[in-house]
C-alpha cells in the first residue's frame, strides 16, 4: 500500500502567534515527511473555492476574511493513513471542543480561529494538493529515510 498524502495549512493566526515551528514539529516527530511547503497569502478566490462546501453557512464570509487576513503556511504531508491521522492530530473543529494533546486542543479556544486546516478525505486531499501545488513543487524523499518509521522489510508498509 503506498503512503498517503494530505494537505495541511497553518492559518494566519498560527503564524501571528508564532506557533508554526511547534505545529510542524509535531508532524515531524510523528513520522510524517514534508513533501511540499509554501508560505503564501491565500487569495480570496482560493479561499472561496477551498471552502466552497460552506458557501451557504453564516460563517462563510468571516471565514474567507480570516483565511485571507495574512500569510498561511501550506504543506503536503506524506505518511501511512495521513488523511485520518492528521485530522486526529488536529482535534475537532472548535478549539474548545478539542481534546488536550491535539493541536487545537492545546493551542486554540475559538470556533473560528483554530490554527490549522487538514484535508478531510482522500478525495479532498487530491483536489486540495492540486489547488495549491504544481506537481514539480513536490519532492521525492529517499525511502531509506523512513525505514525506522515503519517496518518496510516485507511487501507491505506496516
Ligand atoms: P474543519 O476545519 O475542522 O474541517 P469545517 O467544518 O470544514 O471544519 O469548517 C471550516 C472552517 O470554518 C473551520 O476550520 C473554522 O475555521 C470555520 N468554522 C467552522 N464552523 C464554524 C462556526 O460555527 N463558527 C465560526 N467558524 C466556523
Ligand atoms: Mg473541513
mmCIF file of C-alpha atoms and ligand atoms in Angstrom:
data_model
loop_
_atom_site.group_PDB
_atom_site.id
_atom_site.type_symbol
_atom_site.label_atom_id
_atom_site.label_comp_id
_atom_site.label_asym_id
_atom_site.label_seq_id
_atom_site.Cartn_x
_atom_site.Cartn_y
_atom_site.Cartn_z
ATOM 1 C CA UNK A 1 0.000 0.000 0.000
ATOM 2 C CA UNK A 2 1.506 3.370 -0.989
ATOM 3 C CA UNK A 3 1.831 6.147 1.575
ATOM 4 C CA UNK A 4 -0.934 8.742 1.571
ATOM 5 C CA UNK A 5 -0.586 12.471 1.096
ATOM 6 C CA UNK A 6 -2.685 15.137 2.750
ATOM 7 C CA UNK A 7 -2.834 18.917 2.550
ATOM 8 C CA UNK A 8 -2.389 20.991 5.665
ATOM 9 C CA UNK A 9 -2.160 24.738 6.073
ATOM 10 C CA UNK A 10 -1.292 26.748 9.102
ATOM 11 C CA UNK A 11 -3.829 29.565 9.100
ATOM 12 C CA UNK A 12 -2.874 33.226 9.664
ATOM 13 C CA UNK A 13 -3.456 33.052 13.451
ATOM 14 C CA UNK A 14 -0.893 30.221 13.753
ATOM 15 C CA UNK A 15 1.782 32.393 12.124
ATOM 16 C CA UNK A 16 0.885 35.581 14.025
ATOM 17 C CA UNK A 17 1.010 33.582 17.264
ATOM 18 C CA UNK A 18 4.427 32.110 16.355
ATOM 19 C CA UNK A 19 3.123 28.547 16.579
ATOM 20 C CA UNK A 20 4.378 27.353 13.174
ATOM 21 C CA UNK A 21 7.526 25.656 14.469
ATOM 22 C CA UNK A 22 5.655 23.982 17.299
ATOM 23 C CA UNK A 23 2.985 22.585 14.979
ATOM 24 C CA UNK A 24 5.392 21.461 12.226
ATOM 25 C CA UNK A 25 7.468 19.775 14.903
ATOM 26 C CA UNK A 26 4.519 17.618 15.941
ATOM 27 C CA UNK A 27 4.108 16.300 12.402
ATOM 28 C CA UNK A 28 7.846 15.664 12.072
ATOM 29 C CA UNK A 29 8.011 13.817 15.368
ATOM 30 C CA UNK A 30 5.014 11.675 14.444
ATOM 31 C CA UNK A 31 6.946 10.490 11.398
ATOM 32 C CA UNK A 32 5.339 12.448 8.586
ATOM 33 C CA UNK A 33 7.531 13.593 5.739
ATOM 34 C CA UNK A 34 7.069 17.092 4.315
ATOM 35 C CA UNK A 35 6.911 16.757 0.527
ATOM 36 C CA UNK A 36 5.759 20.301 -0.253
ATOM 37 C CA UNK A 37 5.720 23.614 1.575
ATOM 38 C CA UNK A 38 4.954 27.230 0.683
ATOM 39 C CA UNK A 39 4.384 30.435 2.590
ATOM 40 C CA UNK A 40 1.650 32.324 0.812
ATOM 41 C CA UNK A 41 -1.173 34.778 1.297
ATOM 42 C CA UNK A 42 -4.202 32.741 0.263
ATOM 43 C CA UNK A 43 -6.201 34.807 -2.226
ATOM 44 C CA UNK A 44 -9.918 35.427 -1.905
ATOM 45 C CA UNK A 45 -10.594 33.227 -4.963
ATOM 46 C CA UNK A 46 -8.593 30.357 -3.459
ATOM 47 C CA UNK A 47 -10.314 30.730 -0.094
ATOM 48 C CA UNK A 48 -13.758 30.725 -1.722
ATOM 49 C CA UNK A 49 -13.038 27.585 -3.735
ATOM 50 C CA UNK A 50 -11.312 25.847 -0.847
ATOM 51 C CA UNK A 51 -14.279 26.429 1.464
ATOM 52 C CA UNK A 52 -16.987 26.183 -1.242
ATOM 53 C CA UNK A 53 -18.772 23.458 0.756
ATOM 54 C CA UNK A 54 -19.545 26.125 3.383
ATOM 55 C CA UNK A 55 -20.811 28.780 0.930
ATOM 56 C CA UNK A 56 -24.305 28.816 2.427
ATOM 57 C CA UNK A 57 -23.223 28.912 6.065
ATOM 58 C CA UNK A 58 -23.437 32.092 8.100
ATOM 59 C CA UNK A 59 -19.740 31.770 8.973
ATOM 60 C CA UNK A 60 -18.617 31.687 5.321
ATOM 61 C CA UNK A 61 -17.774 35.391 4.800
ATOM 62 C CA UNK A 62 -15.928 35.763 8.128
ATOM 63 C CA UNK A 63 -14.115 32.510 7.297
ATOM 64 C CA UNK A 64 -12.961 33.940 3.960
ATOM 65 C CA UNK A 65 -11.805 37.126 5.726
ATOM 66 C CA UNK A 66 -9.915 35.076 8.320
ATOM 67 C CA UNK A 67 -8.267 32.845 5.719
ATOM 68 C CA UNK A 68 -7.089 35.838 3.666
ATOM 69 C CA UNK A 69 -6.053 38.021 6.626
ATOM 70 C CA UNK A 70 -2.323 37.199 6.456
ATOM 71 C CA UNK A 71 0.188 34.620 5.313
ATOM 72 C CA UNK A 72 -0.542 30.900 5.619
ATOM 73 C CA UNK A 73 1.988 28.070 5.532
ATOM 74 C CA UNK A 74 0.737 25.373 3.175
ATOM 75 C CA UNK A 75 2.192 21.856 3.357
ATOM 76 C CA UNK A 76 1.806 18.437 1.857
ATOM 77 C CA UNK A 77 2.489 15.706 4.410
ATOM 78 C CA UNK A 78 3.157 12.109 3.444
ATOM 79 C CA UNK A 79 2.694 9.098 5.680
ATOM 80 C CA UNK A 80 0.683 5.994 6.426
ATOM 81 C CA UNK A 81 -3.043 6.879 6.705
ATOM 82 C CA UNK A 82 -2.009 10.545 6.515
ATOM 83 C CA UNK A 83 -5.502 11.970 5.992
ATOM 84 C CA UNK A 84 -7.069 10.327 9.036
ATOM 85 C CA UNK A 85 -4.045 10.599 11.313
ATOM 86 C CA UNK A 86 -3.549 14.306 10.601
ATOM 87 C CA UNK A 87 -7.259 15.011 11.192
ATOM 88 C CA UNK A 88 -6.958 13.194 14.530
ATOM 89 C CA UNK A 89 -3.912 15.301 15.417
ATOM 90 C CA UNK A 90 -5.913 18.499 14.687
ATOM 91 C CA UNK A 91 -8.669 17.694 17.202
ATOM 92 C CA UNK A 92 -12.203 18.887 16.493
ATOM 93 C CA UNK A 93 -13.327 21.930 14.536
ATOM 94 C CA UNK A 94 -13.852 24.135 17.587
ATOM 95 C CA UNK A 95 -10.814 24.772 19.745
ATOM 96 C CA UNK A 96 -12.838 24.495 22.939
ATOM 97 C CA UNK A 97 -14.218 21.072 21.976
ATOM 98 C CA UNK A 98 -10.818 19.638 21.083
ATOM 99 C CA UNK A 99 -9.129 17.210 23.456
ATOM 100 C CA UNK A 100 -5.850 18.097 25.167
ATOM 101 C CA UNK A 101 -2.978 16.582 23.220
ATOM 102 C CA UNK A 102 -4.464 17.646 19.896
ATOM 103 C CA UNK A 103 -3.161 20.758 18.131
ATOM 104 C CA UNK A 104 -6.413 22.687 18.500
ATOM 105 C CA UNK A 105 -6.939 21.245 21.986
ATOM 106 C CA UNK A 106 -3.554 22.518 23.129
ATOM 107 C CA UNK A 107 -3.478 25.924 21.419
ATOM 108 C CA UNK A 108 -6.983 27.064 20.446
ATOM 109 C CA UNK A 109 -10.197 28.136 22.163
ATOM 110 C CA UNK A 110 -12.059 29.734 19.272
ATOM 111 C CA UNK A 111 -14.681 28.230 16.967
ATOM 112 C CA UNK A 112 -13.129 30.092 14.037
ATOM 113 C CA UNK A 113 -9.502 30.856 14.850
ATOM 114 C CA UNK A 114 -8.493 27.219 15.034
ATOM 115 C CA UNK A 115 -4.968 27.495 13.612
ATOM 116 C CA UNK A 116 -4.876 24.786 11.001
ATOM 117 C CA UNK A 117 -6.617 23.107 8.091
ATOM 118 C CA UNK A 118 -6.297 19.412 7.197
ATOM 119 C CA UNK A 119 -7.974 17.582 4.281
ATOM 120 C CA UNK A 120 -10.972 15.582 5.493
ATOM 121 C CA UNK A 121 -10.883 12.746 2.900
ATOM 122 C CA UNK A 122 -8.537 11.215 0.379
ATOM 123 C CA UNK A 123 -10.585 12.764 -2.462
ATOM 124 C CA UNK A 124 -10.416 16.212 -0.845
ATOM 125 C CA UNK A 125 -6.668 15.786 -0.306
ATOM 126 C CA UNK A 126 -6.071 15.192 -4.018
ATOM 127 C CA UNK A 127 -8.130 18.238 -5.021
ATOM 128 C CA UNK A 128 -6.526 20.461 -2.361
ATOM 129 C CA UNK A 129 -2.954 19.366 -3.122
ATOM 130 C CA UNK A 130 -3.558 20.158 -6.796
ATOM 131 C CA UNK A 131 -5.111 23.505 -5.907
ATOM 132 C CA UNK A 132 -2.026 24.674 -4.029
ATOM 133 C CA UNK A 133 0.891 22.859 -5.691
ATOM 134 C CA UNK A 134 2.159 22.078 -9.173
ATOM 135 C CA UNK A 135 3.490 18.507 -9.386
ATOM 136 C CA UNK A 136 7.086 19.742 -9.768
ATOM 137 C CA UNK A 137 6.833 21.600 -6.445
ATOM 138 C CA UNK A 138 6.519 18.298 -4.576
ATOM 139 C CA UNK A 139 9.714 16.472 -3.729
ATOM 140 C CA UNK A 140 10.566 12.786 -3.535
ATOM 141 C CA UNK A 141 12.435 11.664 -0.421
ATOM 142 C CA UNK A 142 14.817 8.734 -0.209
ATOM 143 C CA UNK A 143 12.775 5.784 1.088
ATOM 144 C CA UNK A 144 15.741 4.762 3.261
ATOM 145 C CA UNK A 145 14.901 7.750 5.475
ATOM 146 C CA UNK A 146 11.672 6.235 6.756
ATOM 147 C CA UNK A 147 12.745 2.673 7.325
ATOM 148 C CA UNK A 148 12.640 3.152 11.117
ATOM 149 C CA UNK A 149 9.275 4.917 10.970
ATOM 150 C CA UNK A 150 7.620 1.809 9.503
ATOM 151 C CA UNK A 151 8.546 -1.813 9.063
ATOM 152 C CA UNK A 152 9.260 -1.915 5.336
ATOM 153 C CA UNK A 153 11.056 -5.249 5.282
ATOM 154 C CA UNK A 154 8.069 -7.075 3.750
ATOM 155 C CA UNK A 155 5.771 -6.356 0.821
ATOM 156 C CA UNK A 156 3.553 -4.052 2.911
ATOM 157 C CA UNK A 157 4.450 -0.964 4.900
ATOM 158 C CA UNK A 158 3.473 -1.874 8.451
HETATM 159 P P1 LIG B 1 -12.590 21.765 9.831
HETATM 160 O O1 LIG B 1 -11.562 22.850 9.646
HETATM 161 O O2 LIG B 1 -12.462 21.103 11.169
HETATM 162 O O3 LIG B 1 -12.649 20.782 8.691
HETATM 163 P P2 LIG B 1 -15.097 22.840 8.783
HETATM 164 O O4 LIG B 1 -16.436 22.439 9.302
HETATM 165 O O5 LIG B 1 -14.681 22.346 7.440
HETATM 166 O O6 LIG B 1 -14.016 22.499 9.907
HETATM 167 O O7 LIG B 1 -15.077 24.433 8.770
HETATM 168 C C1 LIG B 1 -14.052 25.144 8.112
HETATM 169 C C2 LIG B 1 -13.561 26.248 8.994
HETATM 170 O O8 LIG B 1 -14.613 27.208 9.180
HETATM 171 C C3 LIG B 1 -13.187 25.812 10.413
HETATM 172 O O9 LIG B 1 -11.873 25.281 10.488
HETATM 173 C C4 LIG B 1 -13.332 27.110 11.185
HETATM 174 O O10 LIG B 1 -12.208 27.966 10.989
HETATM 175 C C5 LIG B 1 -14.548 27.747 10.498
HETATM 176 N N1 LIG B 1 -15.802 27.397 11.158
HETATM 177 C C6 LIG B 1 -16.459 26.229 11.108
HETATM 178 N N2 LIG B 1 -17.606 26.255 11.826
HETATM 179 C C7 LIG B 1 -17.670 27.487 12.333
HETATM 180 C C8 LIG B 1 -18.638 28.152 13.171
HETATM 181 O O11 LIG B 1 -19.673 27.594 13.589
HETATM 182 N N3 LIG B 1 -18.370 29.441 13.514
HETATM 183 C C9 LIG B 1 -17.252 30.067 13.082
HETATM 184 N N4 LIG B 1 -16.336 29.499 12.274
HETATM 185 C C10 LIG B 1 -16.544 28.229 11.912
HETATM 186 MG MG1 LIG B 2 -13.292 20.993 6.715
#
